[in-house]
Amino acid sequence: MRDLDRVINRKGTNSVKWDALNIFFGKDDLIPLWVADMDFPAPDEVTEALIERAKHPVYGYSILDDRYYHSIINWFSKKHKWNIEKDWIVYTPGVVPAINWLIQSLTEAGDKIIIQEPVYHPFKESIKLNDRIPVINELRLQDDNYLMDFESLEACIDDKVKLLILCNPHNPVGRVWTKEELENLGRICLKHNILVISDEIHGDLTYKGHNHIPYSSISEEFANNSVVCTAPTKTFNLAGLQCPNIIIPNETLRDKFNDIINKQHIQTATPFGIVGVQAAYENGENWLQEVMEYIEGNLEYMINFFKENIPEIKVIKPQGTYLAWLDFTALNIPRKELNHILIDKAKVALNDGYMFGKSGENFQRINIACPRLILEEGLKRMEKQFRM
Ligand SMILES: Cc1ncc(COP(=O)(O)O)c(C=O)c1O
């Protein structure tokens, strides 16, 4: 067993989560439970492969070879029963850059793009920055569970809607969408000629009893009408290696995307990105299982902690991702005041739910992919401020 309880000092490593607290929160002495990376060491197999590569002291331009592509193909085939072809895979240095280039290549200025808030905030930013119009179909909160609202989805579609960006699993609410939900969504999108970008960066991070379904794996019709963004970066804690892979089964869509990619002169991953992808997908499965069990333990711990100590703060239990959505509504504290208490008094760094959309008001997002000790400290600091 790996020692996931071990606290690793990340300060001074150019970590956004730990070293940029002052920039984003105006304070350094916060427990950082915000940016979506883990405080656990990456799999040993990845570290060893990177060291081995670093020992070769020439870090020149690199190409993607068969081993790189097969590591991806094998992972998705084994883990998600999804058969990807080599030609469908396009390397990009980030999922968010890829989403921007997809917006540019698959839509025109003035087109409308649907997102389902509360959702990962760069979706809306990317739509706006590219002069497209975001259309918000709010998720529906029902019995502490978020659902897609298919009626309101159909109601907000008109001729200008060309694209829908799906978050599967959904950051920040933690839903792992079921096959039935994805099929319902897909039927509506096909009926109205709306392309789907499915951001599946959290797709490997599911809890017991929940099964991630890659959107394009559902049927040939769905595959032809969609793009799936994948990466080993959240799964194996390799965000700094910048090595996502965008899967585009439809050749016409792929050509359009490649055209934009080529215009940016993005050709290949870094030598370390390549080695990281291969080592993680080839040898990371056991690590992932242990880490997810540990995180699920953190989740149970947190749910019980709030129940026993601050029942006014409700955890919307995630089915996947290592993020959890905390409902502060019952405390009835205005947003500004709530952030002030969290940051200046409790000294914890969470993500204000409002950044994920208006419906995120009264919520905060917490990242629980850390040693239990760090989570405990963060929760105890909150208890001091909010315990009635
Ligand atoms: C849904 C989602 N997409 C994309 C990203 C970021 O991807 P990248 O760092 O590859 O741009 C994140 C990171 O939190 C995320 O949650």
GROMACS .gro file of C-alpha atoms and ligand atoms in nm:
model
  404
    1MET     CA    1   0.000   0.000   0.000
    2ARG     CA    2   0.117   0.352  -0.080
    3ASP     CA    3   0.138   0.600   0.205
    4LEU     CA    4  -0.123   0.847   0.091
    5ASP     CA    5  -0.142   0.995   0.442
    6ARG     CA    6   0.205   1.142   0.393
    7VAL     CA    7   0.193   1.520   0.362
    8ILE     CA    8   0.425   1.645   0.089
    9ASN     CA    9   0.537   2.007   0.110
   10ARG     CA   10   0.443   2.157  -0.227
   11LYS     CA   11   0.533   2.514  -0.135
   12GLY     CA   12   0.812   2.650  -0.349
   13THR     CA   13   0.739   2.415  -0.640
   14ASN     CA   14   0.558   2.677  -0.856
   15SER     CA   15   0.232   2.511  -0.755
   16VAL     CA   16  -0.073   2.725  -0.835
   17LYS     CA   17  -0.266   2.558  -0.555
   18TRP     CA   18  -0.001   2.628  -0.287
   19ASP     CA   19   0.216   2.911  -0.420
   20ALA     CA   20  -0.049   3.138  -0.573
   21LEU     CA   21  -0.272   3.174  -0.264
   22ASN     CA   22  -0.158   3.528  -0.210
   23ILE     CA   23  -0.236   3.625  -0.569
   24PHE     CA   24  -0.588   3.480  -0.566
   25PHE     CA   25  -0.694   3.515  -0.201
   26GLY     CA   26  -0.464   3.791  -0.073
   27LYS     CA   27  -0.320   3.556   0.193
   28ASP     CA   28  -0.062   3.282   0.216
   29ASP     CA   29  -0.167   3.102   0.534
   30LEU     CA   30  -0.471   2.921   0.394
   31ILE     CA   31  -0.536   2.548   0.370
   32PRO     CA   32  -0.562   2.509  -0.009
   33LEU     CA   33  -0.863   2.300  -0.107
   34TRP     CA   34  -0.926   2.470  -0.439
   35VAL     CA   35  -0.734   2.414  -0.772
   36ALA     CA   36  -0.814   2.071  -0.919
   37ASP     CA   37  -0.492   1.883  -0.877
   38MET     CA   38  -0.404   1.625  -0.613
   39ASP     CA   39  -0.158   1.657  -0.324
   40PHE     CA   40  -0.055   1.293  -0.377
   41PRO     CA   41   0.262   1.186  -0.557
   42ALA     CA   42   0.204   1.063  -0.913
   43PRO     CA   43   0.245   0.686  -0.970
   44ASP     CA   44   0.604   0.566  -0.906
   45GLU     CA   45   0.599   0.415  -1.253
   46VAL     CA   46   0.555   0.763  -1.400
   47THR     CA   47   0.822   0.923  -1.184
   48GLU     CA   48   1.070   0.648  -1.270
   49ALA     CA   49   0.998   0.680  -1.641
   50LEU     CA   50   1.045   1.057  -1.625
   51ILE     CA   51   1.377   1.021  -1.439
   52GLU     CA   52   1.493   0.769  -1.695
   53ARG     CA   53   1.403   1.009  -1.977
   54ALA     CA   54   1.567   1.304  -1.798
   55LYS     CA   55   1.891   1.105  -1.776
   56HIS     CA   56   1.914   1.133  -2.152
   57PRO     CA   57   2.031   1.494  -2.161
   58VAL     CA   58   1.890   1.599  -2.497
   59TYR     CA   59   1.538   1.736  -2.478
   60GLY     CA   60   1.474   1.816  -2.841
   61TYR     CA   61   1.162   1.811  -3.058
   62SER     CA   62   0.974   1.485  -3.019
   63ILE     CA   63   0.731   1.279  -3.222
   64LEU     CA   64   0.441   1.065  -3.110
   65ASP     CA   65   0.508   0.701  -3.192
   66ASP     CA   66   0.295   0.385  -3.195
   67ARG     CA   67   0.365   0.316  -2.828
   68TYR     CA   68   0.214   0.653  -2.735
   69TYR     CA   69  -0.104   0.591  -2.935
   70HIS     CA   70  -0.139   0.231  -2.820
   71SER     CA   71  -0.110   0.327  -2.455
   72ILE     CA   72  -0.417   0.549  -2.504
   73ILE     CA   73  -0.607   0.298  -2.717
   74ASN     CA   74  -0.545   0.015  -2.466
   75TRP     CA   75  -0.644   0.224  -2.165
   76PHE     CA   76  -0.980   0.324  -2.310
   77SER     CA   77  -1.049  -0.022  -2.441
   78LYS     CA   78  -0.975  -0.188  -2.105
   79LYS     CA   79  -1.113   0.073  -1.869
   80HIS     CA   80  -1.412   0.203  -2.062
   81LYS     CA   81  -1.478  -0.062  -2.328
   82TRP     CA   82  -1.437   0.207  -2.591
   83ASN     CA   83  -1.246   0.118  -2.906
   84ILE     CA   84  -1.060   0.421  -3.033
   85GLU     CA   85  -0.874   0.424  -3.363
   86LYS     CA   86  -0.528   0.574  -3.382
   87ASP     CA   87  -0.632   0.831  -3.643
   88TRP     CA   88  -0.899   0.972  -3.414
   89ILE     CA   89  -0.644   1.089  -3.154
   90VAL     CA   90  -0.521   1.449  -3.165
   91TYR     CA   91  -0.267   1.566  -2.907
   92THR     CA   92  -0.318   1.911  -2.751
   93PRO     CA   93  -0.135   2.080  -2.463
   94GLY     CA   94  -0.458   2.137  -2.267
   95VAL     CA   95  -0.828   2.057  -2.262
   96VAL     CA   96  -0.923   2.423  -2.223
   97PRO     CA   97  -0.709   2.529  -2.523
   98ALA     CA   98  -0.863   2.237  -2.715
   99ILE     CA   99  -1.214   2.355  -2.628
  100ASN     CA  100  -1.125   2.702  -2.758
  101TRP     CA  101  -0.990   2.558  -3.084
  102LEU     CA  102  -1.296   2.333  -3.116
  103ILE     CA  103  -1.522   2.635  -3.075
  104GLN     CA  104  -1.321   2.817  -3.344
  105SER     CA  105  -1.319   2.525  -3.584
  106LEU     CA  106  -1.676   2.398  -3.543
  107THR     CA  107  -1.877   2.719  -3.506
  108GLU     CA  108  -1.892   3.076  -3.640
  109ALA     CA  109  -1.886   3.407  -3.454
  110GLY     CA  110  -2.241   3.481  -3.335
  111ASP     CA  111  -2.338   3.113  -3.303
  112LYS     CA  112  -2.493   2.994  -2.978
  113ILE     CA  113  -2.339   2.725  -2.758
  114ILE     CA  114  -2.523   2.549  -2.475
  115ILE     CA  115  -2.367   2.477  -2.138
  116GLN     CA  116  -2.531   2.339  -1.825
  117GLU     CA  117  -2.451   2.544  -1.516
  118PRO     CA  118  -2.324   2.523  -1.253
  119VAL     CA  119  -2.029   2.407  -1.463
  120TYR     CA  120  -1.652   2.445  -1.500
  121HIS     CA  121  -1.620   2.821  -1.559
  122PRO     CA  122  -1.377   2.824  -1.857
  123PHE     CA  123  -1.658   2.684  -2.075
  124LYS     CA  124  -1.849   3.012  -2.064
  125GLU     CA  125  -1.532   3.221  -2.076
  126SER     CA  126  -1.411   3.036  -2.388
  127ILE     CA  127  -1.748   3.082  -2.561
  128LYS     CA  128  -1.748   3.455  -2.491
  129LEU     CA  129  -1.381   3.511  -2.573
  130ASN     CA  130  -1.447   3.361  -2.916
  131ASP     CA  131  -1.748   3.591  -2.980
  132ARG     CA  132  -2.000   3.309  -2.956
  133ILE     CA  133  -2.308   3.331  -2.733
  134PRO     CA  134  -2.345   3.109  -2.426
  135VAL     CA  135  -2.692   2.965  -2.369
  136ILE     CA  136  -2.738   2.840  -2.015
  137ASN     CA  137  -2.950   2.533  -1.951
  138GLU     CA  138  -2.938   2.509  -1.573
  139LEU     CA  139  -2.901   2.169  -1.411
  140ARG     CA  140  -3.192   2.089  -1.179
  141LEU     CA  141  -3.125   2.014  -0.812
  142GLN     CA  142  -3.372   1.753  -0.694
  143ASP     CA  143  -3.344   1.564  -0.363
  144ASP     CA  144  -2.975   1.655  -0.330
  145ASN     CA  145  -2.902   1.526  -0.679
  146TYR     CA  146  -2.837   1.723  -0.996
  147LEU     CA  147  -3.025   1.629  -1.313
  148MET     CA  148  -3.016   1.755  -1.670
  149ASP     CA  149  -3.336   1.939  -1.757
  150PHE     CA  150  -3.430   1.806  -2.101
  151GLU     CA  151  -3.748   2.009  -2.130
  152SER     CA  152  -3.573   2.340  -2.077
  153LEU     CA  153  -3.292   2.217  -2.303
  154GLU     CA  154  -3.531   2.175  -2.595
  155ALA     CA  155  -3.694   2.506  -2.512
  156CYS     CA  156  -3.366   2.699  -2.540
  157ILE     CA  157  -3.271   2.559  -2.882
  158ASP     CA  158  -3.306   2.771  -3.194
  159ASP     CA  159  -3.134   2.780  -3.535
  160LYS     CA  160  -2.832   2.965  -3.396
  161VAL     CA  161  -2.744   2.686  -3.150
  162LYS     CA  162  -2.462   2.485  -3.307
  163LEU     CA  163  -2.280   2.321  -3.019
  164LEU     CA  164  -2.330   2.186  -2.666
  165ILE     CA  165  -2.041   2.147  -2.422
  166LEU     CA  166  -2.103   1.857  -2.188
  167CYS     CA  167  -1.904   1.796  -1.870
  168ASN     CA  168  -1.896   1.416  -1.823
  169PRO     CA  169  -1.846   1.356  -1.528
  170HIS     CA  170  -1.966   1.698  -1.423
  171ASN     CA  171  -1.740   1.946  -1.245
  172PRO     CA  172  -1.841   2.086  -0.992
  173VAL     CA  173  -2.150   1.880  -0.897
  174GLY     CA  174  -1.986   1.538  -0.935
  175ARG     CA  175  -2.253   1.367  -1.145
  176VAL     CA  176  -2.140   1.067  -1.351
  177TRP     CA  177  -2.404   1.082  -1.623
  178THR     CA  178  -2.585   0.754  -1.689
  179LYS     CA  179  -2.623   0.596  -2.031
  180GLU     CA  180  -2.990   0.687  -2.032
  181GLU     CA  181  -2.918   1.052  -1.956
  182LEU     CA  182  -2.651   1.068  -2.226
  183GLU     CA  183  -2.883   0.901  -2.474
  184ASN     CA  184  -3.159   1.150  -2.398
  185LEU     CA  185  -2.918   1.439  -2.441
  186GLY     CA  186  -2.774   1.293  -2.760
  187ARG     CA  187  -3.115   1.235  -2.918
  188ILE     CA  188  -3.203   1.601  -2.867
  189CYS     CA  189  -2.868   1.716  -3.009
  190LEU     CA  190  -2.899   1.491  -3.314
  191LYS     CA  191  -3.256   1.605  -3.377
  192HIS     CA  192  -3.145   1.969  -3.384
  193ASN     CA  193  -2.806   1.923  -3.556
  194ILE     CA  194  -2.612   2.030  -3.249
  195LEU     CA  195  -2.256   1.900  -3.216
  196VAL     CA  196  -2.139   1.780  -2.874
  197ILE     CA  197  -1.803   1.839  -2.710
  198SER     CA  198  -1.783   1.600  -2.418
  199ASP     CA  199  -1.516   1.708  -2.169
  200GLU     CA  200  -1.423   1.378  -2.002
  201ILE     CA  201  -1.108   1.486  -1.820
  202HIS     CA  202  -1.260   1.344  -1.496
  203GLY     CA  203  -1.378   1.024  -1.668
  204ASP     CA  204  -1.142   0.785  -1.486
  205LEU     CA  205  -1.229   0.926  -1.144
  206THR     CA  206  -1.549   0.749  -1.040
  207TYR     CA  207  -1.662   0.610  -0.705
  208LYS     CA  208  -1.789   0.259  -0.639
  209GLY     CA  209  -2.119   0.187  -0.809
  210HIS     CA  210  -2.077   0.450  -1.079
  211ASN     CA  211  -1.961   0.383  -1.429
  212HIS     CA  212  -1.830   0.648  -1.668
  213ILE     CA  213  -1.957   0.617  -2.024
  214PRO     CA  214  -1.760   0.796  -2.295
  215TYR     CA  215  -2.018   0.990  -2.494
  216SER     CA  216  -1.887   0.882  -2.835
  217SER     CA  217  -1.886   0.515  -2.732
  218ILE     CA  218  -2.266   0.502  -2.717
  219SER     CA  219  -2.334   0.464  -3.090
  220GLU     CA  220  -2.190   0.539  -3.431
  221GLU     CA  221  -2.441   0.821  -3.468
  222PHE     CA  222  -2.320   0.977  -3.143
  223ALA     CA  223  -1.955   0.925  -3.239
  224ASN     CA  224  -2.010   1.104  -3.568
  225ASN     CA  225  -2.164   1.400  -3.395
  226SER     CA  226  -1.914   1.447  -3.113
  227VAL     CA  227  -1.565   1.514  -2.985
  228VAL     CA  228  -1.436   1.370  -2.657
  229CYS     CA  229  -1.167   1.551  -2.458
  230THR     CA  230  -0.955   1.306  -2.258
  231ALA     CA  231  -0.635   1.332  -2.055
  232PRO     CA  232  -0.434   1.135  -1.801
  233THR     CA  233  -0.371   1.466  -1.622
  234LYS     CA  234  -0.652   1.462  -1.362
  235THR     CA  235  -0.648   1.081  -1.339
  236PHE     CA  236  -0.280   1.047  -1.248
  237ASN     CA  237  -0.206   1.399  -1.120
  238LEU     CA  238   0.003   1.504  -1.420
  239ALA     CA  239  -0.153   1.842  -1.506
  240GLY     CA  240   0.191   2.003  -1.533
  241LEU     CA  241   0.289   1.763  -1.812
  242GLN     CA  242   0.021   1.913  -2.040
  243CYS     CA  243  -0.070   1.600  -2.228
  244PRO     CA  244  -0.444   1.572  -2.313
  245ASN     CA  245  -0.568   1.384  -2.618
  246ILE     CA  246  -0.877   1.483  -2.810
  247ILE     CA  247  -1.071   1.198  -2.969
  248ILE     CA  248  -1.254   1.286  -3.291
  249PRO     CA  249  -1.401   0.987  -3.478
  250ASN     CA  250  -1.563   1.202  -3.751
  251GLU     CA  251  -1.303   1.277  -4.020
  252THR     CA  252  -1.465   1.601  -4.134
  253LEU     CA  253  -1.473   1.743  -3.780
  254ARG     CA  254  -1.119   1.618  -3.723
  255ASP     CA  255  -0.990   1.789  -4.037
  256LYS     CA  256  -1.145   2.117  -3.928
  257PHE     CA  257  -0.987   2.086  -3.584
  258ASN     CA  258  -0.647   1.985  -3.724
  259ASP     CA  259  -0.657   2.283  -3.953
  260ILE     CA  260  -0.674   2.518  -3.654
  261ILE     CA  261  -0.416   2.314  -3.459
  262ASN     CA  262  -0.175   2.331  -3.752
  263LYS     CA  263  -0.222   2.705  -3.781
  264GLN     CA  264  -0.101   2.737  -3.420
  265HIS     CA  265   0.199   2.518  -3.510
  266ILE     CA  266   0.118   2.277  -3.234
  267GLN     CA  267   0.284   1.959  -3.339
  268THR     CA  268   0.364   1.734  -3.053
  269ALA     CA  269   0.390   1.681  -2.679
  270THR     CA  270   0.705   1.748  -2.477
  271PRO     CA  271   0.941   1.453  -2.421
  272PHE     CA  272   0.813   1.438  -2.064
  273GLY     CA  273   0.449   1.456  -2.166
  274ILE     CA  274   0.497   1.161  -2.399
  275VAL     CA  275   0.671   0.949  -2.136
  276GLY     CA  276   0.413   1.050  -1.876
  277VAL     CA  277   0.116   0.948  -2.090
  278GLN     CA  278   0.270   0.611  -2.173
  279ALA     CA  279   0.382   0.523  -1.821
  280ALA     CA  280   0.052   0.630  -1.665
  281TYR     CA  281  -0.177   0.452  -1.909
  282GLU     CA  282   0.041   0.141  -1.924
  283ASN     CA  283   0.112   0.098  -1.552
  284GLY     CA  284  -0.105   0.334  -1.348
  285GLU     CA  285  -0.419   0.125  -1.289
  286ASN     CA  286  -0.328  -0.001  -0.938
  287TRP     CA  287  -0.224   0.344  -0.826
  288LEU     CA  288  -0.554   0.486  -0.948
  289GLN     CA  289  -0.753   0.223  -0.761
  290GLU     CA  290  -0.570   0.292  -0.434
  291VAL     CA  291  -0.600   0.667  -0.473
  292MET     CA  292  -0.973   0.652  -0.549
  293GLU     CA  293  -1.031   0.431  -0.243
  294TYR     CA  294  -0.843   0.683  -0.031
  295ILE     CA  295  -1.041   0.976  -0.175
  296GLU     CA  296  -1.367   0.789  -0.118
  297GLY     CA  297  -1.255   0.753   0.246
  298ASN     CA  298  -1.198   1.130   0.258
  299LEU     CA  299  -1.546   1.183   0.117
  300GLU     CA  300  -1.711   0.964   0.383
  301TYR     CA  301  -1.504   1.137   0.651
  302MET     CA  302  -1.613   1.481   0.528
  303ILE     CA  303  -1.981   1.388   0.500
  304ASN     CA  304  -1.979   1.257   0.859
  305PHE     CA  305  -1.782   1.557   0.981
  306PHE     CA  306  -2.039   1.802   0.848
  307LYS     CA  307  -2.333   1.589   0.972
  308GLU     CA  308  -2.192   1.577   1.324
  309ASN     CA  309  -2.043   1.924   1.353
  310ILE     CA  310  -2.199   2.167   1.104
  311PRO     CA  311  -2.517   2.002   0.971
  312GLU     CA  312  -2.612   2.335   0.811
  313ILE     CA  313  -2.344   2.272   0.548
  314LYS     CA  314  -2.470   1.997   0.320
  315VAL     CA  315  -2.247   1.788   0.095
  316ILE     CA  316  -2.393   1.711  -0.248
  317LYS     CA  317  -2.242   1.364  -0.268
  318PRO     CA  318  -2.034   1.328  -0.585
  319GLN     CA  319  -2.043   1.010  -0.793
  320GLY     CA  320  -1.710   1.095  -0.952
  321THR     CA  321  -1.430   1.356  -0.958
  322TYR     CA  322  -1.233   1.443  -0.642
  323LEU     CA  323  -1.431   1.763  -0.604
  324ALA     CA  324  -1.736   1.807  -0.383
  325TRP     CA  325  -2.009   2.066  -0.392
  326LEU     CA  326  -2.098   2.214  -0.054
  327ASP     CA  327  -2.437   2.374  -0.001
  328PHE     CA  328  -2.422   2.666   0.246
  329THR     CA  329  -2.783   2.780   0.184
  330ALA     CA  330  -2.906   2.691   0.533
  331LEU     CA  331  -2.651   2.925   0.693
  332ASN     CA  332  -2.813   3.217   0.511
  333ILE     CA  333  -2.492   3.422   0.484
  334PRO     CA  334  -2.454   3.667   0.192
  335ARG     CA  335  -2.189   3.563  -0.060
  336LYS     CA  336  -1.935   3.834   0.016
  337GLU     CA  337  -1.959   3.772   0.388
  338LEU     CA  338  -1.932   3.394   0.339
  339ASN     CA  339  -1.612   3.432   0.137
  340HIS     CA  340  -1.475   3.673   0.395
  341ILE     CA  341  -1.538   3.420   0.675
  342LEU     CA  342  -1.386   3.132   0.478
  343ILE     CA  343  -1.077   3.320   0.366
  344ASP     CA  344  -1.002   3.570   0.643
  345LYS     CA  345  -1.132   3.386   0.948
  346ALA     CA  346  -1.138   3.012   0.876
  347LYS     CA  347  -0.834   3.049   0.648
  348VAL     CA  348  -0.936   2.791   0.395
  349ALA     CA  349  -0.916   2.833   0.016
  350LEU     CA  350  -1.222   2.686  -0.157
  351ASN     CA  351  -1.374   2.782  -0.493
  352ASP     CA  352  -1.668   3.019  -0.464
  353GLY     CA  353  -1.961   2.838  -0.627
  354TYR     CA  354  -2.072   3.157  -0.801
  355MET     CA  355  -1.781   3.132  -1.044
  356PHE     CA  356  -1.951   2.822  -1.193
  357GLY     CA  357  -2.266   3.019  -1.271
  358LYS     CA  358  -2.542   3.211  -1.092
  359SER     CA  359  -2.692   2.884  -0.968
  360GLY     CA  360  -2.368   2.826  -0.778
  361GLU     CA  361  -2.454   3.104  -0.536
  362ASN     CA  362  -2.452   2.975  -0.176
  363PHE     CA  363  -2.225   2.685  -0.277
  364GLN     CA  364  -1.852   2.629  -0.250
  365ARG     CA  365  -1.640   2.366  -0.426
  366ILE     CA  366  -1.391   2.169  -0.220
  367ASN     CA  367  -1.104   1.952  -0.348
  368ILE     CA  368  -1.063   1.640  -0.133
  369ALA     CA  369  -0.765   1.481  -0.317
  370CYS     CA  370  -0.524   1.539  -0.031
  371PRO     CA  371  -0.388   1.357   0.274
  372ARG     CA  372  -0.660   1.322   0.540
  373LEU     CA  373  -0.465   1.546   0.778
  374ILE     CA  374  -0.495   1.844   0.542
  375LEU     CA  375  -0.867   1.789   0.490
  376GLU     CA  376  -0.919   1.749   0.867
  377GLU     CA  377  -0.739   2.076   0.935
  378GLY     CA  378  -0.949   2.257   0.673
  379LEU     CA  379  -1.275   2.120   0.812
  380LYS     CA  380  -1.181   2.196   1.173
  381ARG     CA  381  -1.104   2.554   1.075
  382MET     CA  382  -1.450   2.578   0.920
  383GLU     CA  383  -1.611   2.421   1.226
  384LYS     CA  384  -1.467   2.697   1.449
  385GLN     CA  385  -1.641   2.961   1.239
  386PHE     CA  386  -1.971   2.795   1.155
  387ARG     CA  387  -2.059   2.565   1.445
  388MET     CA  388  -2.380   2.700   1.597
  389LIG     C1  389  -1.390   1.981  -1.664
  389LIG     C2  390  -1.250   2.030  -1.679
  389LIG     N1  391  -1.198   2.048  -1.801
  389LIG     C3  392  -1.072   2.091  -1.820
  389LIG     C4  393  -0.989   2.118  -1.712
  389LIG     C5  394  -0.851   2.169  -1.734
  389LIG     O1  395  -0.789   2.105  -1.837
  389LIG     P1  396  -0.648   2.152  -1.891
  389LIG     O2  397  -0.563   2.182  -1.772
  389LIG     O3  398  -0.601   2.035  -1.970
  389LIG     O4  399  -0.672   2.273  -1.976
  389LIG     C6  400  -1.039   2.100  -1.582
  389LIG     C7  401  -0.953   2.130  -1.466
  389LIG     O5  402  -0.998   2.147  -1.357
  389LIG     C8  403  -1.172   2.054  -1.566
  389LIG     O6  404  -1.224   2.035  -1.445
   0.00000   0.00000   0.00000
